[in-house]
Short mmCIF file of C-alpha atoms in Angstrom, two decimals:
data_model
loop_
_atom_site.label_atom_id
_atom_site.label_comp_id
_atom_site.label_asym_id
_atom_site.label_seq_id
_atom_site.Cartn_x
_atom_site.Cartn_y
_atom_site.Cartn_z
CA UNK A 135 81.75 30.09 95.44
CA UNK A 136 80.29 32.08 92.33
CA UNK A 137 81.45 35.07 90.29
CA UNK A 138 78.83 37.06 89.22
CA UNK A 139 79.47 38.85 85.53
CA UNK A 140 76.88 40.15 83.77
CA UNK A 141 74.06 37.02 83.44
CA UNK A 142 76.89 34.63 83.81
CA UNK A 143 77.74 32.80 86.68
CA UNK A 144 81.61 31.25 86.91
CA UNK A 145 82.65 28.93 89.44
CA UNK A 146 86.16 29.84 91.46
CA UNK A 147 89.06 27.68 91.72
CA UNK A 148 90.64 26.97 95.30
CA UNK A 149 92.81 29.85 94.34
CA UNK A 150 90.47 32.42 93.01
CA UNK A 151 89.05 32.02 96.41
CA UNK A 152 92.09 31.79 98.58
CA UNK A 153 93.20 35.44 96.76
CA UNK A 154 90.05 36.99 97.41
CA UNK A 155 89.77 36.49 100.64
CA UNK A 156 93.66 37.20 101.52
CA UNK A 157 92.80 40.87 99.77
CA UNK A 158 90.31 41.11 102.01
CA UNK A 159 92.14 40.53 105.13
CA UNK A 160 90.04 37.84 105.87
CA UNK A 161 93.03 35.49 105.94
CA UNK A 162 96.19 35.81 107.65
CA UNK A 163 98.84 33.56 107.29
CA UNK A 164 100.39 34.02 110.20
CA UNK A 165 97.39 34.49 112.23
CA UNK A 166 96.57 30.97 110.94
CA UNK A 167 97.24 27.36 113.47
CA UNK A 168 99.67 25.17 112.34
CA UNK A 169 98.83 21.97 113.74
CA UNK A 170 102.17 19.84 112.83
CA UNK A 171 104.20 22.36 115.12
CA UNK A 172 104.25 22.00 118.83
CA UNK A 173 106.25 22.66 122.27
CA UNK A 174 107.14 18.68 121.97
CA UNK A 175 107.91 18.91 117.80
CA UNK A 176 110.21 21.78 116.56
CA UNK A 177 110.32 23.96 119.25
CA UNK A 178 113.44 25.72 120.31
CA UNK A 179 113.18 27.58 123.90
CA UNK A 180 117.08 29.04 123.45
CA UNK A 181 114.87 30.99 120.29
CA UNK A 182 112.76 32.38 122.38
CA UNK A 183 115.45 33.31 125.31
CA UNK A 184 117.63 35.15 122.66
CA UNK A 185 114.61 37.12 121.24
CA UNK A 186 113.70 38.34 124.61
CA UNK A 187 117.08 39.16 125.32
CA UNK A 188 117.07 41.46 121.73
CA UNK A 189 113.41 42.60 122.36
CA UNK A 190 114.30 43.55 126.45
CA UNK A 191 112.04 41.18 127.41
CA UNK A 192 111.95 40.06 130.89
CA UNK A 193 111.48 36.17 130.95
CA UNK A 194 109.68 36.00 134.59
CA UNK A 195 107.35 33.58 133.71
CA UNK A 196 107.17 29.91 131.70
CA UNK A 197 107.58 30.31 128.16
CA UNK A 198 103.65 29.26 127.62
CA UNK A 199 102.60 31.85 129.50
CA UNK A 200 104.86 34.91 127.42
CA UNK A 201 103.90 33.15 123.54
CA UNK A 202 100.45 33.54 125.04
CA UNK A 203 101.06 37.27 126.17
CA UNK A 204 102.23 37.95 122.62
CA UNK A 205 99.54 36.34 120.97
CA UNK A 206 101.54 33.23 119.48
CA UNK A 207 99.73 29.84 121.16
CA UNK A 208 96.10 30.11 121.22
CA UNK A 209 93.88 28.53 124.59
CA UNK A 210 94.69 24.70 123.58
CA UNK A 211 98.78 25.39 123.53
CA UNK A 212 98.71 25.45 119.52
CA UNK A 213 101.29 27.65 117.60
CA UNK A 214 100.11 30.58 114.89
CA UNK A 215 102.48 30.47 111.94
CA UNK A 216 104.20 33.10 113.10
CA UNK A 217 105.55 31.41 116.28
CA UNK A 218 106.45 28.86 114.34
CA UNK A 219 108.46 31.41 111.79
CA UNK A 220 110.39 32.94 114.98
CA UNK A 221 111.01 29.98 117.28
CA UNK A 222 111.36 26.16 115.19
CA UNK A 223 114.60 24.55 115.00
CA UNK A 224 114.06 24.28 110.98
CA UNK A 225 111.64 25.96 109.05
CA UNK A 226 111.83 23.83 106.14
CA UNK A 227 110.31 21.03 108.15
CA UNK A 228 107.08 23.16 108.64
CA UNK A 229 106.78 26.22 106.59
CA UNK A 230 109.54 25.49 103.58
CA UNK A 231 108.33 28.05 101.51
CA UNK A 232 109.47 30.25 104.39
CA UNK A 233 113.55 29.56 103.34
CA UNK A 234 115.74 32.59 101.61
CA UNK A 235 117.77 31.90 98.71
CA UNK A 236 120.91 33.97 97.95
CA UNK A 237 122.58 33.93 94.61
CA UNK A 238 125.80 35.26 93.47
CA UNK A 239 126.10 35.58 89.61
CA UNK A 240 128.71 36.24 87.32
CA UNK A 241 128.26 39.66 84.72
CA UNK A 242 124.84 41.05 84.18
CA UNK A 243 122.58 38.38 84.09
CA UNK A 244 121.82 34.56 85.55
CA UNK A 245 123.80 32.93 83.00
CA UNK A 246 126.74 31.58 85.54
CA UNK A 247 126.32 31.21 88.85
CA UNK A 248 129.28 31.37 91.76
CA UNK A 249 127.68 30.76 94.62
CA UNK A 250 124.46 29.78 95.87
CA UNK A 251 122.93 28.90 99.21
CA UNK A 252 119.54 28.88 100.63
CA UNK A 253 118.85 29.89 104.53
CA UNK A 254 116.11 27.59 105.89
CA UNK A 255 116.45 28.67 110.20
CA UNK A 256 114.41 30.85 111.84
CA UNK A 257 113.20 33.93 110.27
CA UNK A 258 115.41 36.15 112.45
CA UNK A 259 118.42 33.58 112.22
CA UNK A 260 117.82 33.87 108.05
CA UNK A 261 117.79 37.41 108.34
CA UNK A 262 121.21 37.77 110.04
CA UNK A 263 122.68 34.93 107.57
CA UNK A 264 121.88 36.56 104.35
CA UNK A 265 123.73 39.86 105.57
CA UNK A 266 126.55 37.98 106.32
CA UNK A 267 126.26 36.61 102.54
CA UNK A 268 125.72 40.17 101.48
CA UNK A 269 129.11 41.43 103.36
CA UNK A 270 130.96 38.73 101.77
CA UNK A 271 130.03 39.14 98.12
CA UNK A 272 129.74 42.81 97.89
CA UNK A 273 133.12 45.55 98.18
CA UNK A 274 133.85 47.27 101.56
CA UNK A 275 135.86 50.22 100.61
CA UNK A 276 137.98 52.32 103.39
CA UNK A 277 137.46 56.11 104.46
CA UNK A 278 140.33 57.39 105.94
CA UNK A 279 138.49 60.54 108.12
CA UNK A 280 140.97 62.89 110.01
CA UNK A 281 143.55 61.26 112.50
CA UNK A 282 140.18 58.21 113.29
CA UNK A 283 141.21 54.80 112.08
CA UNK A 284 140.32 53.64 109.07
CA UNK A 285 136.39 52.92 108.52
CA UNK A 286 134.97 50.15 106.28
CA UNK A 287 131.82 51.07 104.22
CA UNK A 288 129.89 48.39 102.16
CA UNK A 289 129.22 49.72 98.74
CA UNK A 290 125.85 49.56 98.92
CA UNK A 291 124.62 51.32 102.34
CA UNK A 292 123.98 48.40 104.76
CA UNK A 293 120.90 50.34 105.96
CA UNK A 294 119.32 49.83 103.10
CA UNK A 295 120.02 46.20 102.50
CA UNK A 296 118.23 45.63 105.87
CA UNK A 297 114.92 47.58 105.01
CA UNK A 298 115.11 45.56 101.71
CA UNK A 299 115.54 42.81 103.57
CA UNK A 300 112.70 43.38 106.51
CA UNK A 301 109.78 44.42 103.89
CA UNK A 302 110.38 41.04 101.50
CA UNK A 303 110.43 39.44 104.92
CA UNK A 304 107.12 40.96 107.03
CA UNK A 305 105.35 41.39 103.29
CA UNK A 306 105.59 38.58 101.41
CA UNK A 307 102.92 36.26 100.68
CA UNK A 308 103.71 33.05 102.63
CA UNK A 309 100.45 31.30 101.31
CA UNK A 310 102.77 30.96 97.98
CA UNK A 311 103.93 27.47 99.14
CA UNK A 312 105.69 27.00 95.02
CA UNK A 313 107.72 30.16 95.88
CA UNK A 314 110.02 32.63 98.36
CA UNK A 315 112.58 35.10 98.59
CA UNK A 316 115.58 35.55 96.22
CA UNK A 317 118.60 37.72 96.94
CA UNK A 318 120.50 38.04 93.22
CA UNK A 319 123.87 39.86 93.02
CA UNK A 320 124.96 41.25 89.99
CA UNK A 321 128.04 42.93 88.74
CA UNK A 322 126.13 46.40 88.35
CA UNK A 323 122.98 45.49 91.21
CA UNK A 324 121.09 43.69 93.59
CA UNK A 325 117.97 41.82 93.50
CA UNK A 326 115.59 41.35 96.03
CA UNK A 327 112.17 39.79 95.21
CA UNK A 328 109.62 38.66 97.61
CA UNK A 329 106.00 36.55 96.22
CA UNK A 330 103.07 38.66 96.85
CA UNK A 331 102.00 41.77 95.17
CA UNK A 332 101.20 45.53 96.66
CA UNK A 333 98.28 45.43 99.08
CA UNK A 334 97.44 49.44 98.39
CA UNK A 335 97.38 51.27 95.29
CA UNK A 336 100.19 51.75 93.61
CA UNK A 337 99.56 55.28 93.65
CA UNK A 338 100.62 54.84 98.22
CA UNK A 339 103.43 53.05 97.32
CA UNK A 340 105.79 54.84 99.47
CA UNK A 341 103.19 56.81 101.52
CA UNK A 342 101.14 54.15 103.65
CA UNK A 343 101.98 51.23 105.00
CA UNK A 344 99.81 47.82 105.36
CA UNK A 345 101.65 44.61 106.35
CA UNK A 346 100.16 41.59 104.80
CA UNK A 347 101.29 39.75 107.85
CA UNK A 348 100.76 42.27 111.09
CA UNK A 349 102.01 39.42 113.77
CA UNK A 350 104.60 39.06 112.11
CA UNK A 351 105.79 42.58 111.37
CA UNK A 352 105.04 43.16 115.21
CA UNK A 353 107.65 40.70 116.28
CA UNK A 354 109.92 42.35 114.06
CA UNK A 355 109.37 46.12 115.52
CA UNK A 356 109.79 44.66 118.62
CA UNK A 357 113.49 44.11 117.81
CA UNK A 358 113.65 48.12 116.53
CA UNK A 359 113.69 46.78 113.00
CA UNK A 360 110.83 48.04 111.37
CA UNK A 361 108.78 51.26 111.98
CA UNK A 362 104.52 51.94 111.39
CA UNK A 363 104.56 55.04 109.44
CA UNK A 364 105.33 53.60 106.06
CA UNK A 365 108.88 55.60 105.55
CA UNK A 366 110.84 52.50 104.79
CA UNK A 367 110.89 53.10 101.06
CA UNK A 368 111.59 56.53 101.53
CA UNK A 369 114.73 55.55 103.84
CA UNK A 370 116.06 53.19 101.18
CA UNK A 371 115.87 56.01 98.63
CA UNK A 372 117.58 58.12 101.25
CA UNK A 373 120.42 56.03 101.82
CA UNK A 374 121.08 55.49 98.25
CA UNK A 375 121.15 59.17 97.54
CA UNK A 376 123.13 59.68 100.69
CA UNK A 377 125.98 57.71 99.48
CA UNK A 378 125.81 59.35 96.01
CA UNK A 379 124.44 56.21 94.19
CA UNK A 380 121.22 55.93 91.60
CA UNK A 381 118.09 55.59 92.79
CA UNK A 382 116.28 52.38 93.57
CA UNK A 383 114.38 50.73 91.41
CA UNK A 384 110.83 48.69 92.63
CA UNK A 385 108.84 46.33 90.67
CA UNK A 386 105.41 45.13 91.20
CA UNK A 387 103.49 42.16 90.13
CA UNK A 388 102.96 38.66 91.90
CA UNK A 389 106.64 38.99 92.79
CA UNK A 390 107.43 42.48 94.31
CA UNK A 391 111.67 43.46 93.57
CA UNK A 392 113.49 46.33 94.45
CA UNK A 393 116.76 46.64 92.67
CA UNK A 394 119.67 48.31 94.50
CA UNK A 395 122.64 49.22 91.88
CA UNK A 396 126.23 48.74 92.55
CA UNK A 397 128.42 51.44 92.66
CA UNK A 398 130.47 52.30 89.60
CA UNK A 399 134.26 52.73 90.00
CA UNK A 400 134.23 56.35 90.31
CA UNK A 401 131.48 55.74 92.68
CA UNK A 402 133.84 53.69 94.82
CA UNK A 403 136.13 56.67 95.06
CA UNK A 404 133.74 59.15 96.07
CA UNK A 405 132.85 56.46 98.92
CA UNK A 406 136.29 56.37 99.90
CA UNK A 407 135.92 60.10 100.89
CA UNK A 408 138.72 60.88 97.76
CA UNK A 409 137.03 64.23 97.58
CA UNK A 410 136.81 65.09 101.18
CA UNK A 411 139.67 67.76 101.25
CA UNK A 412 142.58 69.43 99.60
CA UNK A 413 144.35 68.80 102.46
CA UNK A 414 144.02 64.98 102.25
CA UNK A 415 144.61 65.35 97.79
CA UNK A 416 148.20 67.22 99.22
CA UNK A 417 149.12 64.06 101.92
CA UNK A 418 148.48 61.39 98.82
CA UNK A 419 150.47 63.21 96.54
CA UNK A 420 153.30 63.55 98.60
CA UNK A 421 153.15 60.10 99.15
CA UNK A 422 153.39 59.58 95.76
CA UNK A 423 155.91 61.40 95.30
CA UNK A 424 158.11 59.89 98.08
CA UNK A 425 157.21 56.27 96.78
CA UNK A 426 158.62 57.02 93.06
CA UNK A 427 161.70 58.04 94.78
CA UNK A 428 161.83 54.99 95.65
CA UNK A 429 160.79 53.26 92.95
CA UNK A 430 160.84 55.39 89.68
CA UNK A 431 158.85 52.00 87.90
CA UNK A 432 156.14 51.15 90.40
CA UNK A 433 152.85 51.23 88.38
CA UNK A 434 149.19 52.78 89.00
CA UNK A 435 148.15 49.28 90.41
CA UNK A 436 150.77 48.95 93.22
CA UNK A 437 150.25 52.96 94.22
CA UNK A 438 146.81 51.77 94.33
CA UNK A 439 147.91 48.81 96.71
CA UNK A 440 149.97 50.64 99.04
CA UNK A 441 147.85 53.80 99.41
CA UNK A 442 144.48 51.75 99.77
CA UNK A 443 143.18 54.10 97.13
CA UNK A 444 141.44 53.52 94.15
CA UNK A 445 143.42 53.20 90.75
CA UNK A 446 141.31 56.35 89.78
CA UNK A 447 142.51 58.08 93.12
CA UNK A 448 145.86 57.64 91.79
CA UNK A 449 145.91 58.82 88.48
CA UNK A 450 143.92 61.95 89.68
CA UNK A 451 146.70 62.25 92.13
CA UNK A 452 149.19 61.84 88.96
CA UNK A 453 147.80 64.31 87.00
CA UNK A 454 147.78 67.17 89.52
CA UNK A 455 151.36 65.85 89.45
CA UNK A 456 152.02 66.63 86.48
CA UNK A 457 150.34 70.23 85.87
CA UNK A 458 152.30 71.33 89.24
CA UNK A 459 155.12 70.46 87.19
CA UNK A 460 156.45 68.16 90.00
CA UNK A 461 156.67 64.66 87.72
CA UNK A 462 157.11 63.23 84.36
CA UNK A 463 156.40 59.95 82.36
CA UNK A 464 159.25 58.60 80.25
CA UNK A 465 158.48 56.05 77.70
CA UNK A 466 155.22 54.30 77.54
CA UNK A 467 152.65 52.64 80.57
CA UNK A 468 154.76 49.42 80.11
CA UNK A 469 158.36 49.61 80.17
CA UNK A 470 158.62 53.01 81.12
CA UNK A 471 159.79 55.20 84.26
CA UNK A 472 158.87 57.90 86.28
CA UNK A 473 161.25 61.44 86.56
CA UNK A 474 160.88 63.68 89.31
CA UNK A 475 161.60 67.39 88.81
CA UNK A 476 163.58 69.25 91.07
CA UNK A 477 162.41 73.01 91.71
CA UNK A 478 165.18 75.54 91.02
CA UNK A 479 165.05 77.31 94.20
CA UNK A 480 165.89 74.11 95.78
CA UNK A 481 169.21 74.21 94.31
CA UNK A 482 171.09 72.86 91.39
CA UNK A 483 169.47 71.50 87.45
CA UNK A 484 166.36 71.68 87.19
CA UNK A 485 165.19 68.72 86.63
CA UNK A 486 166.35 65.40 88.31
CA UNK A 487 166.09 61.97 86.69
CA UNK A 488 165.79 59.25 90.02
#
C-alpha cells in the first residue's frame, strides 16, 4: 500500500495500514476470528449461564446454538473476539492486552505506589473486580437522613465510576496488543485511561456516540449498562455536579483519560448531608454539649469519632457554640478544657465550670 503526496509516493508500514483501515471501520476487532480459542480450549459455559441469567436470557437451547443467535461463533463453530472477551476462563491466555490494571498511589503523583493489581478474567468479571478495588481505596462517608438508617456514599458517585469504567471498556482500541486500561488513584483524583483515540470530531465529543467495538458494546447494553444515544459523558458530568464536586476532566490522544477529582474535606461534609437542616445542626450540638459534660477534655478528633461527623462538622458545631453563648475554651487546643455556661433563668451563677 502507497500514500500518495504531491508527486511522491511513500510506502505504509503494517501500522499505517492497520490505522487506516480501523478509522475506516473496515476492521473490527471484535468482529475479527480468533482461531486459538475454542468450545474445547478456554471456554467457560458457567460464563455464559450467568450472563443469560443478568441479560434475562432464556437458555432453551445448546449453548452453540444462542453464541450463534448473538452473533459470537461464525458457521464453522469459531469464536469472534468478543466471545472470547465475555466467556474464556483467562483472558490473558488469548487476548492479554485485554487485562485492567488498578493502581493505588501515594500523594499527587506515581512516585510511590501502595497497591497494585491487574484483573485478567472475563471482561464482565474485570469489570465487577475493579469496583470492588475502587470501594476499597476510596472514602464512604455516612448520611444520616431523617429517622432511615444510616446510608454509605462513596466520595466519588459510583455512577460515574461505572460509565468511566464501561466507555474505556466498549471503546478502547484492543488492536493495541503493547497496551490497556489503567485505573490510577490519587490523593486529589482518579485516572482512567483507555488506548485508542476519539473516533468523531472532537467537536461531538459528548453529543454522538460511535463504539469502536459495536459487538462488544451490544453485549454490554444487554446487561442495562450502557445506552445508544451518546449521554454517557453528559451523565458523568451530571453526577459529579450532583454531588457538588468539580467537573470532569477528559483527555484525548492515543490514550483517551477522564479524570474524576476527589472530594476535598469540606466536600466530604457537604456529602455527609452536614447542611441538610437546622434541625439536624440543633441535635449535634446538643450532643455536644451533653458529651463535654461528660468529658470537659475530649478533643475535636474524638467528637468527630463518636458523632461520625467530620472534624469540620464539629468545629462548625463549636462555634455556633460559642456565639449562643452556651460554651467556652479554657487554656489552649492542648492541655486545655471545655466550660459550659449555665443560663440565668435556669437558676443560680451564671456560668458553670464542669
Amino acid at each position: 500500500f502507497y500514500l500518495r503526496q504531491g508527486s511522491n509516493s511513500q510506502k505504509l508500514s503494517t501500522d499505517e495500514i492497520r490505522n487506516f483501515f480501523n478509522k475506516e471501520g473496515k476492521i473490527l476487532f471484535d468482529e475479527m476470528i480468533n482461531n486459538e480459542f475454542s468450545f474445547e480450549n478456554g471456554y467457560d459455559n458457567i460464563k455464559l449461564s450467568d450472563y443469560l441469567n443478568k441479560a434475562k436470557i432464556s437458555k432453551s437451547i445448546p449453548d452453540e446454538f444462542i453464541l450463534k443467535n448473538m452473533g459470537l461463533i461464525n458457521e464453522n463453530r469459531k469464536f469472534k473476539n468478543a466471545g472470547v472477551l465475555f466467556f474464556c476462563d483467562n483472558i490473558e491466555r488469548f487476548i492479554p492486552q485485554a487485562k485492567i490494571t488498578c493502581v493505588l498511589f501515594k500523594g499527587l503523583d506515581k512516585q510511590f505506589i501502595l497497591d497494585k493489581k491487574d484483573f485478567q478474567q472475563d471482561i464482565y468479571s474485570n469489570y465487577l473486580e475493579v469496583l470492588k478495588f475502587l470501594n476499597a481505596n476510596l472514602k464512604t462517608v455516612y448520611r444520616i437522613e431523617g429517622f432511615e438508617a444510616r446510608k454509605e456514599i462513596l466520595e466519588i458517585p459510583e455512577k460515574a465510576l461505572k460509565e468511566c469504567l464501561i466507555n474505556a471498556m466498549t471503546h478502547r482500541d484492543y488492536s493495541e496488543k503493547g497496551a490497556f486500561i489503567q485505573i490510577d488513584i490519587f490523593d486529589d483524583r482518579v485516572e482512567i485511561s483507555n488506548p485508542g483515540g476519539l473516533i468523531i470530531k472532537e467537536e461531538e465529543f459528548g453529543i454522538r456516540s460511535l463504539s469502536r467495538n459495536p459487538l462488544i458494546f451490544s453485549l454490554f447494553n444487554k446487561l442495562d449498562l450502557v445506552e445508544q444515544v451518546g449521554s454517557g459523558i453528559g451523565r458523568i458530568k451530571g453526577e459529579m455536579k450532583k454531588a457538588g464536586l468539580k467537573e470532569p476532566k477528559f483527555q484525548f490522544g492515543k490514550f483517551f483519560a477522564v479524570i474524576l477529582f476527589r472530594p476535598t474535606h469540606e466536600e466530604l461534609g457537604i456529602i455527609a448531608g452536614e447542611k441538610s437542616s437546622q434541625k439536624s445542626s440543633q441535635k449535634s450540638s446538643q450532643k455536644i454539649l451533653e458529651l463535654i459534660r461528660q468529658n470537659n477534655k475530649i478533643t475535636i478528633e474524638e467528637l468527630a469519632g463518636l458523632l461520625k461527623i467530620t472534624d469540620r462538622g464539629i468545629k462548625k458545631n463549636l462555634v455556633k457554640l460559642k456565639e449562643e453563648g452556651l460554651i467556652r475554651r479554657i487554656g489552649p487546643d492542648k492541655g486545655g478544657y471545655w466550660e459550659i455556661i449555665v443560663n440565668k433563668k435556669e437558676g443560680g451563677n451564671n456560668k458553670k465550670t464542669i
